[in-house]
């Protein structure tokens, strides 16, 4: 049994909830907390990714710790990603947080663990996932919710004021998760669901990286770097289709290999399906 048994908050990230419990009860990190609850994983490791996807059921451990079951408080949309092929491209590997929100509300939101959720609209800042001076990652095994491993506070530095595209994309993702029907977004994305939209966004990000001779590896880059990729894609979607043609022109200036030709055709395919989806939505609304 625990001394402090905080309640889970609506929209709270489950892993961060564990950190909060662990911190309040003086555990070194969540591995020790779950070990105490009976999780016998080697080296006090925790199935972080599986907890985030909903694949790993924590309820038995919550019971052991004398905490009430929490599955009903998790957004159902989150579970729609369970076991599907796109989760590796949806969830972060390292946590990112808005320190101002933690300060104000005392917990971490689960949206923060989604890759395209880049910025806190309330505080107008990019989420933080690296130490501003050491460059070290924030991690899931930290002792305190709002501190790095070296015990320095997670703070918003001036440089991470969020570009407007990052805020708009984050607000859009949040609105999709909440399932609203009047969602503000580029016209081309209207009527699309979260997974459809993310597929387009990631496809363009991947494609653009290939064009520039690199590769898009959202799991290994920082939130700040990720914001640059998504920012470009969001701008393109806002200026659809002109920006798209400009993008293709740039691409067609040099000869194409067969592989590249296939990719080019795929992009056209996506554009056409978007038009069909949008037309369909228009017909439904009209
Ligand atoms: Zn915030």
CSV table of C-alpha atoms and ligand atoms in Angstrom, one decimal:
chain,number,residue,atom,x,y,z
A,1,UNK,CA,0.0,0.0,0.0
A,2,UNK,CA,1.1,3.5,-0.7
A,3,UNK,CA,1.2,6.6,1.5
A,4,UNK,CA,0.0,8.9,-1.3
A,5,UNK,CA,-2.7,7.8,-3.6
A,6,UNK,CA,-3.4,10.6,-6.1
A,7,UNK,CA,-6.3,10.2,-8.5
A,8,UNK,CA,-5.9,10.0,-12.2
A,9,UNK,CA,-7.0,13.1,-14.0
A,10,UNK,CA,-9.1,13.2,-17.2
A,11,UNK,CA,-6.7,13.2,-20.2
A,12,UNK,CA,-3.7,12.2,-18.0
A,13,UNK,CA,-1.0,10.2,-19.6
A,14,UNK,CA,-0.9,6.8,-17.8
A,15,UNK,CA,2.9,6.5,-17.7
A,16,UNK,CA,3.2,10.1,-16.3
A,17,UNK,CA,0.5,9.2,-13.8
A,18,UNK,CA,2.9,6.4,-12.6
A,19,UNK,CA,5.7,8.9,-12.4
A,20,UNK,CA,3.4,11.2,-10.3
A,21,UNK,CA,2.5,8.3,-7.9
A,22,UNK,CA,6.2,7.2,-7.8
A,23,UNK,CA,7.4,10.8,-7.0
A,24,UNK,CA,4.8,11.3,-4.3
A,25,UNK,CA,5.7,8.0,-2.6
A,26,UNK,CA,9.5,8.6,-2.8
A,27,UNK,CA,10.3,5.8,-5.3
A,28,UNK,CA,13.4,6.3,-7.4
A,29,UNK,CA,11.4,5.8,-10.6
A,30,UNK,CA,8.4,4.0,-12.0
A,31,UNK,CA,10.3,0.7,-12.3
A,32,UNK,CA,10.6,0.6,-8.5
A,33,UNK,CA,7.0,1.5,-8.1
A,34,UNK,CA,5.8,-1.3,-10.4
A,35,UNK,CA,8.3,-3.7,-8.9
A,36,UNK,CA,6.7,-2.9,-5.5
A,37,UNK,CA,3.3,-3.7,-7.1
A,38,UNK,CA,4.5,-7.1,-8.3
A,39,UNK,CA,5.8,-6.4,-11.8
A,40,UNK,CA,8.7,-8.7,-12.1
A,41,UNK,CA,10.5,-7.2,-15.1
A,42,UNK,CA,14.2,-7.5,-15.4
A,43,UNK,CA,16.2,-4.5,-14.1
A,44,UNK,CA,13.0,-2.7,-13.0
A,45,UNK,CA,12.1,-2.0,-16.6
A,46,UNK,CA,8.5,-1.0,-17.5
A,47,UNK,CA,6.6,-1.7,-20.7
A,48,UNK,CA,6.3,2.0,-21.4
A,49,UNK,CA,5.3,1.8,-25.1
A,50,UNK,CA,2.7,-0.9,-24.4
A,51,UNK,CA,1.2,1.1,-21.6
A,52,UNK,CA,0.9,4.1,-23.9
A,53,UNK,CA,-0.8,2.1,-26.6
A,54,UNK,CA,-3.1,0.5,-24.1
A,55,UNK,CA,-1.8,-2.9,-24.9
A,56,UNK,CA,-0.5,-3.5,-21.4
A,57,UNK,CA,-3.2,-3.5,-18.8
A,58,UNK,CA,-2.1,-1.8,-15.6
A,59,UNK,CA,-5.2,-2.4,-13.6
A,60,UNK,CA,-3.9,-5.4,-11.7
A,61,UNK,CA,-1.0,-3.3,-10.6
A,62,UNK,CA,-3.2,-0.4,-9.6
A,63,UNK,CA,-5.2,-2.8,-7.5
A,64,UNK,CA,-2.1,-4.0,-5.8
A,65,UNK,CA,-1.2,-0.4,-5.0
A,66,UNK,CA,-4.7,0.3,-3.7
A,67,UNK,CA,-5.5,2.7,-6.5
A,68,UNK,CA,-8.9,2.7,-8.3
A,69,UNK,CA,-9.0,1.2,-11.8
A,70,UNK,CA,-8.6,3.9,-14.4
A,71,UNK,CA,-9.5,2.4,-17.8
A,72,UNK,CA,-12.8,4.2,-18.1
A,73,UNK,CA,-11.1,7.6,-17.8
A,74,UNK,CA,-8.9,7.1,-20.8
A,75,UNK,CA,-10.1,8.6,-24.0
A,76,UNK,CA,-11.6,5.8,-26.2
A,77,UNK,CA,-10.0,7.2,-29.3
A,78,UNK,CA,-6.6,6.4,-27.8
A,79,UNK,CA,-7.5,2.8,-27.8
A,80,UNK,CA,-8.4,2.8,-31.5
A,81,UNK,CA,-4.7,2.9,-32.2
A,82,UNK,CA,-4.1,-0.3,-30.2
A,83,UNK,CA,-2.4,-3.1,-32.1
A,84,UNK,CA,-2.5,-1.2,-35.4
A,85,UNK,CA,0.3,-0.8,-37.7
A,86,UNK,CA,0.7,3.0,-37.4
A,87,UNK,CA,1.3,3.2,-33.7
A,88,UNK,CA,5.1,3.3,-34.2
A,89,UNK,CA,4.6,6.5,-36.1
A,90,UNK,CA,2.1,7.9,-33.6
A,91,UNK,CA,3.7,7.7,-30.2
A,92,UNK,CA,6.9,9.3,-28.9
A,93,UNK,CA,9.8,7.3,-27.7
A,94,UNK,CA,10.8,9.9,-25.1
A,95,UNK,CA,8.3,12.0,-23.2
A,96,UNK,CA,7.7,15.6,-24.0
A,97,UNK,CA,6.0,18.0,-21.6
A,98,UNK,CA,4.8,21.6,-21.1
A,99,UNK,CA,6.5,22.5,-17.8
A,100,UNK,CA,4.1,25.4,-17.3
A,101,UNK,CA,1.1,23.1,-17.5
A,102,UNK,CA,2.7,20.7,-15.0
A,103,UNK,CA,3.3,23.6,-12.7
A,104,UNK,CA,-0.3,24.8,-13.1
A,105,UNK,CA,-2.2,21.5,-13.2
A,106,UNK,CA,0.1,19.0,-11.6
A,107,UNK,CA,-0.1,16.3,-14.3
A,108,UNK,CA,0.9,15.4,-17.9
A,109,UNK,CA,-1.6,15.2,-20.7
A,110,UNK,CA,-1.7,12.1,-22.8
A,111,UNK,CA,-1.8,14.1,-26.0
A,112,UNK,CA,1.8,15.1,-25.3
A,113,UNK,CA,2.9,11.5,-26.1
A,114,UNK,CA,1.6,11.9,-29.7
A,115,UNK,CA,4.3,12.7,-32.2
A,116,UNK,CA,2.4,15.4,-34.0
A,117,UNK,CA,1.3,17.1,-30.8
A,118,UNK,CA,4.2,19.7,-30.8
A,119,UNK,CA,3.1,22.6,-28.7
A,120,UNK,CA,1.0,23.8,-25.8
A,121,UNK,CA,-1.6,26.2,-27.2
A,122,UNK,CA,-2.4,27.5,-23.7
A,123,UNK,CA,1.2,28.6,-23.1
A,124,UNK,CA,2.3,29.1,-26.7
A,125,UNK,CA,5.4,27.1,-26.4
A,126,UNK,CA,6.9,24.0,-28.0
A,127,UNK,CA,6.8,21.0,-25.7
A,128,UNK,CA,10.1,20.2,-24.0
A,129,UNK,CA,11.9,16.9,-24.4
A,130,UNK,CA,15.6,17.9,-24.1
A,131,UNK,CA,17.6,19.7,-21.5
A,132,UNK,CA,18.3,23.2,-22.8
A,133,UNK,CA,22.0,23.2,-21.9
A,134,UNK,CA,23.1,19.5,-21.7
A,135,UNK,CA,20.9,18.3,-24.6
A,136,UNK,CA,19.9,15.3,-22.5
A,137,UNK,CA,16.6,13.7,-23.1
A,138,UNK,CA,13.8,13.8,-20.7
A,139,UNK,CA,13.0,10.2,-19.8
A,140,UNK,CA,10.2,8.0,-18.5
A,141,UNK,CA,12.4,6.8,-15.6
A,142,UNK,CA,12.9,10.3,-14.1
A,143,UNK,CA,12.3,10.7,-10.4
A,144,UNK,CA,10.3,13.9,-10.6
A,145,UNK,CA,7.6,14.8,-13.1
A,146,UNK,CA,9.0,18.3,-13.7
A,147,UNK,CA,12.7,17.6,-13.4
A,148,UNK,CA,15.4,16.1,-15.6
A,149,UNK,CA,17.5,13.2,-14.3
A,150,UNK,CA,20.2,15.7,-13.0
A,151,UNK,CA,17.4,17.3,-10.8
A,152,UNK,CA,17.3,20.5,-12.8
A,153,UNK,CA,13.8,21.8,-13.5
A,154,UNK,CA,12.2,21.4,-16.8
A,155,UNK,CA,11.8,25.0,-17.9
A,156,UNK,CA,10.6,26.8,-21.0
A,157,UNK,CA,13.5,28.7,-22.5
A,158,UNK,CA,12.9,31.7,-24.7
A,159,UNK,CA,14.0,29.9,-27.8
A,160,UNK,CA,11.1,27.5,-27.8
A,161,UNK,CA,8.3,29.8,-28.6
A,162,UNK,CA,6.2,27.8,-30.9
A,163,UNK,CA,5.7,28.6,-34.6
A,164,UNK,CA,2.0,29.2,-35.4
A,165,UNK,CA,1.9,26.1,-37.6
A,166,UNK,CA,3.0,23.9,-34.6
A,167,UNK,CA,0.3,25.4,-32.5
A,168,UNK,CA,-2.3,25.0,-35.2
A,169,UNK,CA,-1.3,21.3,-35.9
A,170,UNK,CA,-1.5,20.5,-32.1
A,171,UNK,CA,-4.9,22.2,-31.8
A,172,UNK,CA,-6.1,20.2,-34.8
A,173,UNK,CA,-4.8,16.9,-33.4
A,174,UNK,CA,-6.5,17.7,-30.1
A,175,UNK,CA,-9.8,18.6,-31.8
A,176,UNK,CA,-9.7,15.3,-33.8
A,177,UNK,CA,-9.1,13.4,-30.5
A,178,UNK,CA,-12.1,15.1,-29.0
A,179,UNK,CA,-14.2,14.3,-32.0
A,180,UNK,CA,-15.6,17.7,-32.7
A,181,UNK,CA,-17.3,18.4,-36.0
A,182,UNK,CA,-16.3,22.0,-36.6
A,183,UNK,CA,-12.5,21.6,-36.7
A,184,UNK,CA,-10.3,24.4,-37.9
A,185,UNK,CA,-7.8,23.0,-40.4
A,186,UNK,CA,-6.6,23.4,-44.0
A,187,UNK,CA,-9.5,22.9,-46.4
A,188,UNK,CA,-7.8,19.8,-47.9
A,189,UNK,CA,-7.9,18.0,-44.5
A,190,UNK,CA,-11.6,18.7,-43.8
A,191,UNK,CA,-13.6,15.6,-43.2
A,192,UNK,CA,-10.6,13.4,-42.6
A,193,UNK,CA,-10.1,11.3,-39.4
A,194,UNK,CA,-7.0,11.3,-37.3
A,195,UNK,CA,-5.4,8.3,-38.9
A,196,UNK,CA,-6.2,9.4,-42.4
A,197,UNK,CA,-4.8,12.8,-41.7
A,198,UNK,CA,-1.7,11.5,-40.1
A,199,UNK,CA,-1.0,9.2,-43.0
A,200,UNK,CA,-1.0,12.2,-45.4
A,201,UNK,CA,1.1,14.3,-43.1
A,202,UNK,CA,3.6,11.6,-42.6
A,203,UNK,CA,3.7,10.6,-46.2
A,204,UNK,CA,4.5,14.1,-47.2
A,205,UNK,CA,7.1,14.4,-44.5
A,206,UNK,CA,8.8,11.2,-45.6
A,207,UNK,CA,8.6,12.1,-49.2
A,208,UNK,CA,10.1,15.5,-48.7
A,209,UNK,CA,13.0,14.0,-46.7
A,210,UNK,CA,13.7,11.6,-49.5
A,211,UNK,CA,13.7,14.5,-51.9
A,212,UNK,CA,16.3,16.3,-49.8
A,213,UNK,CA,18.4,13.2,-49.6
A,214,UNK,CA,17.7,12.3,-46.0
A,215,UNK,CA,15.1,10.3,-44.2
A,216,UNK,CA,12.3,11.2,-41.8
A,217,UNK,CA,12.8,9.4,-38.5
A,218,UNK,CA,10.3,10.9,-36.2
A,219,UNK,CA,11.1,8.7,-33.2
A,220,UNK,CA,14.8,9.6,-33.0
A,221,UNK,CA,14.6,13.4,-33.5
A,222,UNK,CA,13.7,16.0,-30.9
A,223,UNK,CA,10.4,17.8,-30.7
A,224,UNK,CA,12.0,20.9,-32.0
A,225,UNK,CA,13.3,19.1,-35.1
A,226,UNK,CA,10.0,17.4,-35.6
A,227,UNK,CA,8.3,20.7,-35.5
A,228,UNK,CA,10.3,21.8,-38.5
A,229,UNK,CA,9.2,18.8,-40.6
A,230,UNK,CA,5.6,19.2,-39.6
A,231,UNK,CA,5.6,22.9,-40.0
A,232,UNK,CA,6.6,22.5,-43.7
A,233,UNK,CA,3.9,19.9,-44.3
A,234,UNK,CA,1.3,22.1,-42.6
A,235,UNK,CA,2.2,25.1,-44.7
A,236,UNK,CA,1.9,22.9,-47.8
A,237,UNK,CA,-1.5,21.7,-46.8
A,238,UNK,CA,-2.6,25.2,-46.1
A,239,UNK,CA,-1.6,26.3,-49.6
A,240,UNK,CA,-3.0,23.2,-51.3
A,241,UNK,CA,-2.7,22.5,-54.2
A,242,UNK,CA,-0.3,25.3,-55.3
A,243,UNK,CA,2.3,24.3,-52.8
A,244,UNK,CA,2.0,20.7,-53.9
A,245,UNK,CA,2.7,21.5,-57.5
A,246,UNK,CA,5.6,23.7,-56.5
A,247,UNK,CA,6.9,20.7,-54.5
A,248,UNK,CA,6.5,18.4,-57.5
A,249,UNK,CA,8.1,20.8,-59.9
A,250,UNK,CA,11.1,21.0,-57.7
A,251,UNK,CA,11.2,17.2,-57.7
A,252,UNK,CA,10.8,16.8,-61.5
A,253,UNK,CA,13.8,19.0,-62.3
A,254,UNK,CA,16.0,16.0,-62.2
A,255,UNK,CA,15.5,12.5,-63.8
A,256,UNK,CA,13.5,10.0,-61.9
A,257,UNK,CA,14.3,6.4,-61.1
A,258,UNK,CA,11.6,3.7,-61.2
A,259,UNK,CA,11.3,3.8,-57.5
A,260,UNK,CA,10.8,7.6,-57.5
A,261,UNK,CA,8.3,7.3,-60.3
A,262,UNK,CA,6.3,4.9,-58.1
A,263,UNK,CA,6.4,7.4,-55.2
A,264,UNK,CA,5.3,10.2,-57.5
A,265,UNK,CA,2.3,8.2,-58.7
A,266,UNK,CA,1.5,7.4,-55.1
A,267,UNK,CA,1.4,11.0,-54.2
A,268,UNK,CA,-0.9,11.7,-57.0
A,269,UNK,CA,-3.0,8.8,-55.8
A,270,UNK,CA,-3.2,10.3,-52.3
A,271,UNK,CA,-4.2,13.7,-53.8
A,272,UNK,CA,-7.0,12.0,-55.8
A,273,UNK,CA,-8.3,10.1,-52.8
A,274,UNK,CA,-8.3,13.3,-50.8
A,275,UNK,CA,-10.5,14.9,-53.4
A,276,UNK,CA,-12.8,11.9,-53.4
A,277,UNK,CA,-13.0,11.9,-49.6
A,278,UNK,CA,-13.7,15.6,-49.6
A,279,UNK,CA,-16.3,15.4,-52.3
A,280,UNK,CA,-18.0,12.6,-50.4
A,281,UNK,CA,-18.1,14.7,-47.3
A,282,UNK,CA,-19.4,17.7,-49.2
A,283,UNK,CA,-22.2,15.5,-50.6
A,284,UNK,CA,-23.1,14.3,-47.1
A,285,UNK,CA,-23.2,17.8,-45.8
A,286,UNK,CA,-24.9,19.3,-48.8
B,1,LIG,ZN1,1.1,24.4,-21.2
